[in-house]
Amino acid sequence: MDRRVSFILKELGLWKIFVLVMVLRSPFDFLNACLGANMLERFLRIAELKEKSDLLPAFLTFLLFTVLLFGYNATIWSTISIKADMLLHERLRNKLLKTMLEMEQQEVEQYSEGDWITRINADVDRTADYLTAPLNFMHALIASVNLLLSTAVLAFLNAALLAAALAVMLPFFFLSTVVIIRKVPQYKKNAQEAQASYSDRLRAITEAGSAICVFDGEDIVMKKVEEASLRIMNENIRAHRLSAWSSLFIVFSGNLGYLLLLLMGNSMMGNGIRDFAELTKITQYRGRMMMSVMCVNDSVNRMKTNLPGALRVEEILRMSGKSVPAGEQQQNHAV
Amino acid sequence: MIRLDNVSFYYEKQPVLNHVSLFVKKGQKLGVLGESGCGKSTLLKLMAGLCRPSSGTVTVDGESEPARICQKVSVVMQTPMLLPMTIRENITMGHEYTEEWIRHVCEEANLTKWIDTLPKGIDTYLGDRSDELSGGQAQRVAIARAMCKDAGILLLDEPTSALDPENAAAVLEALERYAKNRTLVHVTHRPEHLKAYDIVMNMDEL
């Protein structure tokens, strides 16, 4: 997590609940991966050995674990996670407003009305998205846990296959997650600033309606609004284009790795090193590992998209306490 | 020429103007006095075609349709109503005028000195925060805009109310010089601003 975003969590006093949410959710993906891989291996083994009597107990066992796992996710975890999300939204907006109200007029006027509106609405939403929305920080962390554990299991099951999968994946992962999307935050920051400017233009137009009417200014005003709107769109398109390239590289590396696994697995089966059920289990773990890579990549991508909004919120929260509190100001000027 | 025949205006069922009739000949100067809330700004809006009377007719240079009335008049309001565009765009509102004419109206509105101090001159962007200008500067840009349109009728709604006395005097002088051969309607609550006017109407007495 960006240290400036962690400052926001600290300011809001929500560290503990966030750590709890993450700890409670972290094992889920890995346990799900284990469940899927072992279930497939078990059923294939039963089919291979023609042990029909084992089919029902195996089915019931896996069904029970699946219900327990998803039941836990849908009840305990989701309740705490929704609570954390609600608290975040509420405290963030209140804290931002409180900071603004405690500022000296001169400090408030550093930013235009449109800028303030964008910070209190869109930027607060971006900050909350960064922390709690799907495919953002929370998922990046959960997927990373799964990635590490799945990699460890894969290393234990077959180190050669893991090495091959990593050799194919790592260059693309670096290219995608580090190189391609590095400019996304700047584009999103530009888009947020353009959004603030757009809001200001709309406000000015609303206030100057009479002048626009008398001086027949509809055309130039529409042109100016279109320019501002186009600027938002262009900056967003630039960011989306990079994100799309980033995802493409990850998917490509995933498919390449799968192809390699089939080639190596075919040879291993031919030489009697591994049987079909074992290879299926390995494939499952590798698949889960790749899913986590994709999840981390997408999450990093979206975090970069939401980061500029969060930083605009952090900028204001850092001002908290620098100004003389409103109450003290009143006392100072009281006769 | 401005004619109001038995004009009434209601706002949320409350009467703001009741059966007002008046006639201003071409080139005459009408002063409208009255305290806040007496309906003098509404009267000006009706003359500018910015709203439609609830009953009666408003005719400006032969036009009674609000959209057409708008084309016949220039207005300077209490607030300058500037837009986030350059000074030039705020003055011309995107219409084509010769450079000479634009320079002339800036001179008339006492803007030239200030504009010359700006690095980009008349093409300075007023920004999304045109309120950073001083009240006098902003109002002078609004006056230059009104002059630039070159309409035969000039409507003023307390154009100096937000200015200090020095700025107010300069702004009024510029406006009255410009309105010399034009029809002028000036809404104010200060009678001393209406000394040389042909007609002075007190809204409180209506």
Coordinates of C-alpha atoms in Angstrom, one line a residue:
Chain A
M1 CA 0.0 0.0 0.0
D2 CA 1.2 3.5 -0.8
R3 CA 2.4 5.1 2.5
R4 CA 0.3 8.2 1.7
V5 CA -2.8 6.0 1.6
S6 CA -1.8 4.3 4.8
F7 CA -1.6 7.8 6.4
I8 CA -5.3 8.2 5.5
L9 CA -6.2 4.9 7.3
K10 CA -4.2 6.0 10.3
E11 CA -5.9 9.4 10.4
L12 CA -9.3 7.8 10.2
G13 CA -8.5 5.3 13.0
L14 CA -9.4 2.3 10.8
W15 CA -6.1 0.4 10.8
K16 CA -7.3 -2.4 13.1
I17 CA -10.5 -3.2 11.3
F18 CA -8.7 -3.3 8.0
V19 CA -6.0 -5.6 9.2
L20 CA -8.8 -7.9 10.6
V21 CA -10.7 -7.9 7.3
M22 CA -7.5 -8.8 5.4
V23 CA -6.4 -11.5 7.8
L24 CA -9.9 -13.1 7.7
R25 CA -10.0 -13.1 3.9
S26 CA -6.3 -13.9 3.1
P27 CA -6.5 -17.7 3.4
F28 CA -9.8 -18.0 1.3
D29 CA -8.3 -18.0 -2.2
F30 CA -5.6 -20.5 -1.2
L31 CA -8.0 -22.8 0.5
N32 CA -10.3 -22.6 -2.5
A33 CA -7.4 -23.5 -4.7
C34 CA -6.5 -26.5 -2.6
L35 CA -10.1 -27.6 -2.5
G36 CA -10.4 -27.5 -6.3
A37 CA -7.1 -29.2 -7.1
N38 CA -7.5 -32.0 -4.6
M39 CA -11.2 -32.5 -5.6
L40 CA -10.2 -33.0 -9.3
E41 CA -7.3 -35.3 -8.4
R42 CA -9.5 -37.4 -6.1
F43 CA -12.3 -37.8 -8.6
L44 CA -9.9 -38.6 -11.5
R45 CA -8.2 -41.2 -9.2
I46 CA -11.6 -42.8 -8.3
A47 CA -12.4 -43.0 -12.0
E48 CA -9.0 -44.4 -12.9
L49 CA -9.2 -47.1 -10.2
K50 CA -12.9 -47.7 -10.8
E51 CA -13.7 -47.4 -7.0
K52 CA -17.3 -46.4 -7.4
S53 CA -18.1 -46.8 -3.7
D54 CA -15.7 -44.0 -2.8
L55 CA -17.5 -41.5 -5.1
L56 CA -20.4 -40.5 -2.8
P57 CA -18.2 -40.0 0.4
A58 CA -15.7 -38.0 -1.7
F59 CA -18.5 -35.9 -3.2
L60 CA -20.1 -35.2 0.3
T61 CA -16.7 -34.3 1.8
F62 CA -15.9 -31.8 -0.9
L63 CA -19.4 -30.5 -0.8
L64 CA -19.2 -29.9 2.9
F65 CA -15.9 -28.1 2.7
T66 CA -17.2 -26.0 -0.2
V67 CA -20.3 -25.0 1.7
L68 CA -18.2 -24.2 4.8
L69 CA -15.7 -22.1 2.9
F70 CA -18.2 -20.1 0.9
G71 CA -20.6 -19.8 3.8
Y72 CA -17.8 -18.3 5.9
N73 CA -17.0 -15.9 3.1
A74 CA -20.6 -14.9 2.6
T75 CA -21.5 -14.4 6.2
I76 CA -18.6 -13.7 8.7
W77 CA -16.2 -12.1 6.3
S78 CA -18.7 -10.1 4.2
T79 CA -20.4 -8.6 7.4
I80 CA -17.1 -7.3 8.7
S81 CA -16.0 -6.1 5.3
I82 CA -19.2 -4.2 4.6
K83 CA -18.9 -2.6 8.0
A84 CA -15.3 -1.5 7.3
D85 CA -16.4 -0.1 3.9
M86 CA -19.2 1.9 5.4
L87 CA -17.0 3.3 8.2
L88 CA -14.4 4.3 5.6
H89 CA -16.8 6.2 3.5
E90 CA -18.5 7.9 6.5
R91 CA -15.3 8.9 8.3
L92 CA -13.4 9.9 5.2
R93 CA -16.1 12.4 4.0
N94 CA -16.7 13.7 7.5
K95 CA -12.9 14.1 8.2
L96 CA -12.5 15.9 4.9
L97 CA -15.4 18.3 5.5
K98 CA -14.2 18.9 9.1
T99 CA -10.7 19.7 7.8
M100 CA -12.1 22.1 5.3
L101 CA -14.3 23.9 7.8
E102 CA -11.3 24.3 10.2
M103 CA -9.1 25.8 7.6
E104 CA -8.6 29.5 7.3
Q105 CA -10.5 31.2 4.5
Q106 CA -7.2 31.8 2.6
E107 CA -6.4 28.1 2.6
V108 CA -9.9 27.1 1.5
E109 CA -9.6 29.6 -1.4
Q110 CA -6.5 27.9 -2.7
Y111 CA -8.8 25.5 -4.4
S112 CA -11.8 26.3 -6.6
E113 CA -15.4 25.2 -5.7
G114 CA -15.2 22.6 -8.4
D115 CA -12.0 21.3 -7.0
W116 CA -13.6 21.0 -3.5
I117 CA -16.7 19.2 -4.9
T118 CA -14.5 16.8 -6.8
R119 CA -12.4 16.1 -3.7
I120 CA -15.3 15.5 -1.4
N121 CA -17.2 13.3 -3.9
A122 CA -15.2 11.7 -6.6
D123 CA -11.9 11.6 -4.8
V124 CA -13.4 10.2 -1.6
D125 CA -14.9 7.4 -3.7
R126 CA -11.6 6.8 -5.4
T127 CA -9.9 6.5 -2.0
A128 CA -12.5 4.0 -0.7
D129 CA -12.2 2.1 -4.0
Y130 CA -8.5 1.9 -3.5
L131 CA -8.9 0.3 -0.1
T132 CA -12.0 -1.8 -0.3
A133 CA -13.4 -2.2 -3.8
P134 CA -12.9 -5.4 -5.7
L135 CA -9.6 -5.7 -7.6
N136 CA -7.9 -3.1 -5.5
F137 CA -5.6 -3.2 -2.5
M138 CA -7.6 -5.8 -0.6
H139 CA -7.6 -8.2 -3.6
A140 CA -3.9 -7.5 -4.4
L141 CA -3.0 -8.6 -0.9
I142 CA -5.3 -11.6 -0.9
A143 CA -4.1 -12.7 -4.3
S144 CA -0.5 -12.2 -3.2
V145 CA -1.0 -14.6 -0.3
N146 CA -2.6 -17.2 -2.7
L147 CA 0.2 -16.6 -5.2
L148 CA 2.9 -17.3 -2.6
L149 CA 1.2 -20.4 -1.1
S150 CA 0.3 -21.9 -4.5
T151 CA 3.8 -21.3 -5.7
A152 CA 5.2 -23.1 -2.6
V153 CA 2.8 -26.1 -3.2
L154 CA 3.8 -26.1 -6.9
A155 CA 7.5 -26.1 -5.9
F156 CA 6.8 -29.1 -3.7
L157 CA 4.8 -31.0 -6.3
N158 CA 7.1 -30.3 -9.3
A159 CA 9.9 -27.7 -9.2
A160 CA 10.7 -28.1 -12.9
L161 CA 7.2 -27.2 -14.0
L162 CA 7.1 -24.2 -11.6
A163 CA 10.5 -23.0 -13.0
A164 CA 9.1 -23.2 -16.5
A165 CA 5.9 -21.4 -15.5
L166 CA 7.8 -18.6 -13.7
A167 CA 10.3 -18.2 -16.6
V168 CA 7.4 -17.5 -19.0
M169 CA 5.4 -15.4 -16.6
L170 CA 7.9 -13.1 -14.8
P171 CA 9.1 -11.0 -17.7
F172 CA 5.5 -10.3 -18.8
F173 CA 4.5 -9.6 -15.2
F174 CA 7.3 -7.1 -14.8
L175 CA 6.5 -5.5 -18.1
S176 CA 2.8 -5.3 -17.4
T177 CA 2.7 -4.4 -13.7
V178 CA 5.7 -2.1 -13.5
V179 CA 6.6 -0.7 -17.0
I180 CA 3.4 -0.3 -18.9
I181 CA 1.1 1.1 -16.2
R182 CA 3.6 3.5 -14.7
K183 CA 2.0 6.5 -16.4
V184 CA -1.5 5.6 -15.4
P185 CA -1.5 7.7 -12.2
Q186 CA -0.4 10.8 -14.0
Y187 CA -3.2 10.4 -16.6
K188 CA -5.8 9.8 -13.9
K189 CA -4.5 12.8 -11.9
N190 CA -4.9 14.9 -15.1
A191 CA -8.4 13.5 -15.5
Q192 CA -9.4 14.4 -11.9
E193 CA -8.0 17.9 -12.4
A194 CA -9.9 18.2 -15.7
Q195 CA -13.1 17.0 -13.8
A196 CA -12.6 19.8 -11.2
S197 CA -12.2 22.4 -14.0
Y198 CA -15.3 21.0 -15.7
S199 CA -17.3 21.4 -12.5
D200 CA -16.1 25.0 -12.2
R201 CA -17.1 25.7 -15.8
L202 CA -20.6 24.3 -15.1
R203 CA -20.9 26.4 -12.0
A204 CA -19.8 29.6 -13.8
I205 CA -22.3 28.9 -16.6
T206 CA -25.1 28.3 -14.2
E207 CA -24.3 31.6 -12.5
A208 CA -23.9 33.6 -15.7
G209 CA -27.0 32.3 -17.4
S210 CA -28.4 35.8 -18.0
A211 CA -25.2 37.1 -19.5
I212 CA -24.9 34.1 -21.8
C213 CA -28.5 34.7 -23.0
V214 CA -28.2 38.5 -23.5
F215 CA -24.8 38.3 -25.2
D216 CA -25.7 35.2 -27.3
G217 CA -22.8 33.2 -25.8
E218 CA -24.3 29.7 -26.1
D219 CA -22.0 28.6 -28.8
I220 CA -18.7 29.6 -27.1
V221 CA -19.9 28.3 -23.8
M222 CA -20.8 24.9 -25.4
K223 CA -17.4 24.9 -27.1
K224 CA -15.7 25.5 -23.7
V225 CA -17.6 22.8 -22.0
E226 CA -16.9 20.3 -24.8
E227 CA -13.2 21.2 -24.5
A228 CA -13.2 20.4 -20.8
S229 CA -15.2 17.2 -21.3
L230 CA -12.9 16.1 -24.1
R231 CA -9.9 16.7 -21.8
I232 CA -11.4 14.3 -19.2
M233 CA -12.2 11.8 -21.9
N234 CA -8.7 11.9 -23.5
E235 CA -6.9 11.5 -20.2
N236 CA -9.2 8.5 -19.2
I237 CA -8.7 6.9 -22.7
R238 CA -4.9 7.2 -22.3
A239 CA -5.1 5.5 -18.9
H240 CA -7.5 2.8 -20.1
R241 CA -5.3 2.0 -23.2
L242 CA -2.3 1.3 -21.0
S243 CA -4.4 -0.8 -18.6
A244 CA -5.7 -2.8 -21.6
W245 CA -2.1 -3.5 -22.8
S246 CA -1.1 -4.5 -19.4
S247 CA -3.9 -7.1 -19.1
L248 CA -3.2 -8.4 -22.6
F249 CA 0.4 -9.2 -21.6
I250 CA -0.6 -11.1 -18.5
V251 CA -3.2 -13.1 -20.4
F252 CA -0.7 -13.9 -23.1
S253 CA 1.9 -15.1 -20.6
G254 CA -0.8 -17.3 -18.9
N255 CA -1.6 -19.0 -22.2
L256 CA 2.0 -19.4 -23.1
G257 CA 2.7 -21.0 -19.7
Y258 CA -0.3 -23.4 -20.1
L259 CA 1.1 -24.5 -23.5
L260 CA 4.5 -25.2 -21.9
L261 CA 2.9 -27.1 -19.1
L262 CA 1.0 -29.3 -21.7
L263 CA 4.2 -30.0 -23.6
M264 CA 6.2 -30.9 -20.4
G265 CA 3.3 -32.8 -18.9
N266 CA 2.9 -34.9 -22.1
S267 CA 6.5 -35.8 -21.9
M268 CA 6.3 -36.7 -18.2
M269 CA 3.3 -38.9 -18.7
G270 CA 5.0 -40.6 -21.6
N271 CA 8.0 -41.3 -19.4
G272 CA 5.8 -42.5 -16.6
I273 CA 7.0 -39.8 -14.2
R274 CA 3.5 -38.4 -13.5
D275 CA 0.0 -39.8 -14.1
F276 CA -3.0 -37.9 -15.4
A277 CA -4.6 -37.2 -12.0
E278 CA -1.3 -35.7 -10.6
L279 CA -0.8 -33.5 -13.7
T280 CA -4.4 -32.3 -13.4
K281 CA -3.7 -31.3 -9.8
I282 CA -0.5 -29.5 -10.8
T283 CA -2.4 -27.8 -13.7
Q284 CA -5.0 -26.6 -11.2
Y285 CA -2.4 -25.1 -8.9
R286 CA -0.7 -23.4 -11.8
G287 CA -4.1 -22.1 -13.0
R288 CA -4.8 -20.7 -9.6
M289 CA -1.3 -19.2 -9.5
M290 CA -1.9 -17.5 -12.8
M291 CA -5.3 -16.3 -11.7
S292 CA -3.6 -14.7 -8.7
V293 CA -1.0 -13.1 -11.0
M294 CA -3.8 -11.7 -13.1
C295 CA -5.6 -10.5 -10.0
V296 CA -2.5 -8.8 -8.6
N297 CA -1.9 -7.2 -12.0
D298 CA -5.5 -5.9 -12.3
S299 CA -5.5 -4.8 -8.7
V300 CA -2.2 -2.9 -9.1
N301 CA -3.6 -1.4 -12.3
R302 CA -6.8 -0.2 -10.6
M303 CA -4.9 1.0 -7.5
K304 CA -2.8 3.2 -9.8
T305 CA -6.0 4.5 -11.3
N306 CA -7.5 5.3 -7.9
L307 CA -4.3 6.6 -6.3
P308 CA -4.4 10.2 -7.7
G309 CA -7.9 10.6 -6.1
A310 CA -6.6 9.2 -2.8
L311 CA -3.6 11.6 -2.9
R312 CA -5.8 14.6 -3.4
V313 CA -7.7 13.5 -0.2
E314 CA -4.4 12.9 1.6
E315 CA -3.2 16.4 0.6
I316 CA -6.2 18.0 2.4
L317 CA -6.0 15.6 5.5
R318 CA -2.3 16.6 5.9
M319 CA -3.5 20.2 6.4
S320 CA -5.6 19.1 9.3
G321 CA -4.2 20.6 12.5
K322 CA -2.0 23.2 10.7
S323 CA -4.8 25.8 10.8
V324 CA -6.1 27.5 13.9
P325 CA -9.2 25.6 14.9
A326 CA -12.4 27.5 14.1
G327 CA -13.3 27.7 17.9
E328 CA -10.0 29.2 18.8
Q329 CA -10.2 31.7 16.0
Q330 CA -13.5 32.9 17.4
Q331 CA -12.0 33.2 20.9
N332 CA -9.0 35.2 19.6
H333 CA -11.3 37.7 17.9
A334 CA -13.7 37.9 20.8
V335 CA -13.8 41.2 22.7
Chain B
M1 CA -37.8 52.4 -27.5
I2 CA -39.1 50.4 -24.6
R3 CA -42.8 50.1 -23.8
L4 CA -44.5 48.2 -20.9
D5 CA -48.3 47.9 -21.1
N6 CA -50.1 46.9 -18.0
V7 CA -47.3 44.4 -17.0
S8 CA -47.6 42.1 -14.0
F9 CA -45.2 39.5 -12.8
Y10 CA -45.8 36.8 -10.3
Y11 CA -43.1 34.7 -8.6
E12 CA -44.5 31.6 -6.9
K13 CA -47.9 33.1 -7.0
Q14 CA -46.7 36.3 -5.2
P15 CA -47.0 39.5 -7.1
V16 CA -43.7 41.2 -7.8
L17 CA -44.9 43.7 -10.3
N18 CA -48.5 44.8 -10.6
H19 CA -50.0 46.5 -13.7
V20 CA -46.9 48.5 -14.6
S21 CA -47.0 50.7 -17.7
L22 CA -44.2 52.9 -19.0
F23 CA -42.7 54.3 -22.2
V24 CA -39.1 55.2 -22.8
K25 CA -38.3 56.9 -26.1
K26 CA -35.2 56.2 -28.1
G27 CA -32.2 58.0 -26.6
Q28 CA -34.0 58.7 -23.3
K29 CA -32.6 57.9 -19.9
L30 CA -34.8 56.2 -17.3
G31 CA -33.7 55.9 -13.7
V32 CA -35.5 53.3 -11.6
L33 CA -35.3 53.8 -7.8
G34 CA -36.4 51.5 -5.0
E35 CA -35.4 49.6 -2.0
S36 CA -34.3 45.9 -2.1
G37 CA -37.1 43.5 -3.0
C38 CA -39.4 46.1 -4.7
G39 CA -39.1 44.4 -8.1
K40 CA -36.8 46.8 -9.8
S41 CA -34.4 44.0 -10.9
T42 CA -37.4 42.0 -12.2
L43 CA -38.4 45.1 -14.2
L44 CA -35.0 45.2 -15.8
K45 CA -35.1 41.4 -16.5
L46 CA -38.4 41.9 -18.3
M47 CA -36.8 44.7 -20.4
A48 CA -33.8 42.5 -21.2
G49 CA -36.0 39.6 -22.3
L50 CA -34.7 37.4 -19.5
C51 CA -38.2 36.6 -18.4
R52 CA -41.7 36.7 -19.7
P53 CA -44.4 38.8 -18.0
S54 CA -47.3 37.0 -16.2
S55 CA -49.6 39.4 -18.0
G56 CA -49.3 42.5 -20.2
T57 CA -46.7 43.1 -22.9
V58 CA -43.2 44.3 -23.0
T59 CA -42.0 45.7 -26.3
V60 CA -38.4 46.6 -27.0
D61 CA -37.6 48.2 -30.4
G62 CA -40.7 46.6 -31.8
E63 CA -40.0 43.1 -30.5
S64 CA -42.1 41.5 -27.8
E65 CA -40.7 37.9 -27.9
P66 CA -38.1 37.6 -25.0
A67 CA -35.5 35.8 -27.2
R68 CA -35.7 38.6 -29.7
I69 CA -35.6 41.3 -27.0
C70 CA -32.3 39.8 -25.7
Q71 CA -30.7 40.6 -29.1
K72 CA -31.7 44.3 -28.8
V73 CA -30.2 45.1 -25.4
S74 CA -26.9 45.1 -23.5
V75 CA -26.9 44.5 -19.8
V76 CA -24.5 45.1 -16.9
M77 CA -25.7 43.4 -13.8
Q78 CA -24.7 43.7 -10.1
T79 CA -22.3 40.8 -10.5
P80 CA -20.0 40.7 -13.5
M81 CA -21.0 37.1 -14.5
L82 CA -17.6 36.3 -16.1
L83 CA -16.9 32.9 -17.5
P84 CA -13.7 30.8 -17.3
M85 CA -12.4 32.0 -20.6
T86 CA -9.9 34.7 -21.8
I87 CA -10.6 38.4 -21.3
R88 CA -11.1 38.7 -25.0
E89 CA -13.6 35.8 -25.1
N90 CA -15.5 37.3 -22.1
I91 CA -15.8 40.6 -24.0
T92 CA -16.7 39.2 -27.4
M93 CA -18.5 36.1 -26.2
G94 CA -17.2 34.3 -29.2
H95 CA -18.5 36.7 -31.8
E96 CA -16.3 38.3 -34.5
Y97 CA -15.3 41.9 -33.9
T98 CA -12.4 43.9 -35.4
E99 CA -9.3 44.3 -33.2
E100 CA -9.8 48.1 -33.4
W101 CA -13.3 47.8 -31.9
I102 CA -12.2 45.5 -29.1
R103 CA -9.4 47.9 -28.3
H104 CA -11.8 50.8 -28.4
V105 CA -14.3 49.2 -25.9
C106 CA -11.4 48.3 -23.6
E107 CA -10.3 51.9 -23.6
E108 CA -13.8 53.1 -22.9
A109 CA -14.2 50.7 -20.0
N110 CA -10.8 51.8 -18.5
L111 CA -9.4 48.3 -19.0
T112 CA -6.4 49.1 -21.2
K113 CA -4.0 50.0 -18.4
W114 CA -4.6 46.8 -16.5
I115 CA -4.6 44.6 -19.6
D116 CA -1.3 46.0 -20.6
T117 CA 0.3 44.9 -17.3
L118 CA -0.7 41.2 -18.0
P119 CA 1.9 39.0 -19.7
K120 CA -0.7 37.7 -22.2
G121 CA -2.6 40.9 -22.4
I122 CA -6.2 40.6 -23.6
D123 CA -5.7 36.9 -24.2
T124 CA -5.1 36.2 -20.5
Y125 CA -7.2 33.3 -19.3
L126 CA -9.4 34.4 -16.4
G127 CA -9.3 30.9 -15.1
D128 CA -11.9 28.7 -13.5
R129 CA -11.7 31.2 -10.7
S130 CA -12.5 34.6 -12.3
D131 CA -13.4 35.8 -8.8
E132 CA -9.6 36.2 -8.2
L133 CA -10.0 39.5 -10.1
S134 CA -10.8 42.6 -8.1
G135 CA -14.4 43.7 -8.2
G136 CA -13.5 46.7 -10.2
Q137 CA -11.6 44.8 -12.8
A138 CA -14.3 42.2 -13.2
Q139 CA -17.0 44.8 -13.5
R140 CA -15.0 46.7 -16.1
V141 CA -14.7 43.5 -18.2
A142 CA -18.5 43.1 -17.9
I143 CA -18.9 46.7 -19.1
A144 CA -16.5 46.2 -22.0
R145 CA -18.7 43.2 -23.0
A146 CA -21.8 45.3 -22.8
M147 CA -20.2 48.0 -24.9
C148 CA -18.8 45.5 -27.4
K149 CA -22.3 44.3 -28.3
D150 CA -23.0 47.9 -29.4
A151 CA -26.8 47.6 -28.8
G152 CA -29.0 50.6 -28.9
I153 CA -30.3 50.0 -25.4
L154 CA -28.2 49.7 -22.3
L155 CA -29.7 48.3 -19.1
L156 CA -27.8 48.7 -15.8
D157 CA -28.8 46.8 -12.6
E158 CA -26.8 48.5 -9.8
P159 CA -23.5 48.0 -11.6
T160 CA -21.5 49.7 -8.9
S161 CA -23.1 48.2 -5.8
A162 CA -20.1 45.9 -5.1
L163 CA -17.4 48.5 -5.8
D164 CA -15.6 51.0 -3.6
P165 CA -16.5 54.7 -4.2
E166 CA -13.5 55.5 -6.4
N167 CA -14.1 52.5 -8.7
A168 CA -17.8 53.1 -8.7
A169 CA -17.4 56.7 -9.9
A170 CA -15.0 55.5 -12.7
V171 CA -17.4 52.8 -13.8
L172 CA -20.4 55.1 -13.8
E173 CA -18.6 57.7 -15.8
A174 CA -17.5 55.1 -18.4
L175 CA -21.1 53.8 -18.7
E176 CA -22.7 57.2 -19.0
R177 CA -20.2 58.3 -21.6
Y178 CA -21.0 55.2 -23.6
A179 CA -24.7 55.6 -23.2
K180 CA -24.7 59.2 -24.5
N181 CA -26.7 58.6 -27.7
R182 CA -28.4 55.4 -26.5
T183 CA -31.5 54.5 -24.5
L184 CA -30.4 53.9 -20.9
V185 CA -32.3 52.2 -18.1
H186 CA -30.5 52.4 -14.8
V187 CA -31.8 50.5 -11.7
T188 CA -30.4 51.7 -8.4
H189 CA -31.3 52.5 -4.8
R190 CA -29.1 55.7 -4.9
P191 CA -30.9 58.8 -6.2
E192 CA -27.6 60.7 -6.6
H193 CA -26.7 58.4 -9.5
L194 CA -29.8 59.6 -11.5
K195 CA -29.3 63.4 -11.5
A196 CA -29.2 64.0 -15.3
Y197 CA -31.9 61.4 -16.2
D198 CA -34.9 62.2 -18.3
I199 CA -37.3 60.1 -16.3
V200 CA -36.9 58.8 -12.7
M201 CA -39.4 56.2 -11.6
N202 CA -39.7 55.3 -7.9
M203 CA -40.8 51.7 -7.6
D204 CA -41.7 52.2 -3.9
E205 CA -44.4 54.6 -5.0
L206 CA -46.0 52.2 -7.5

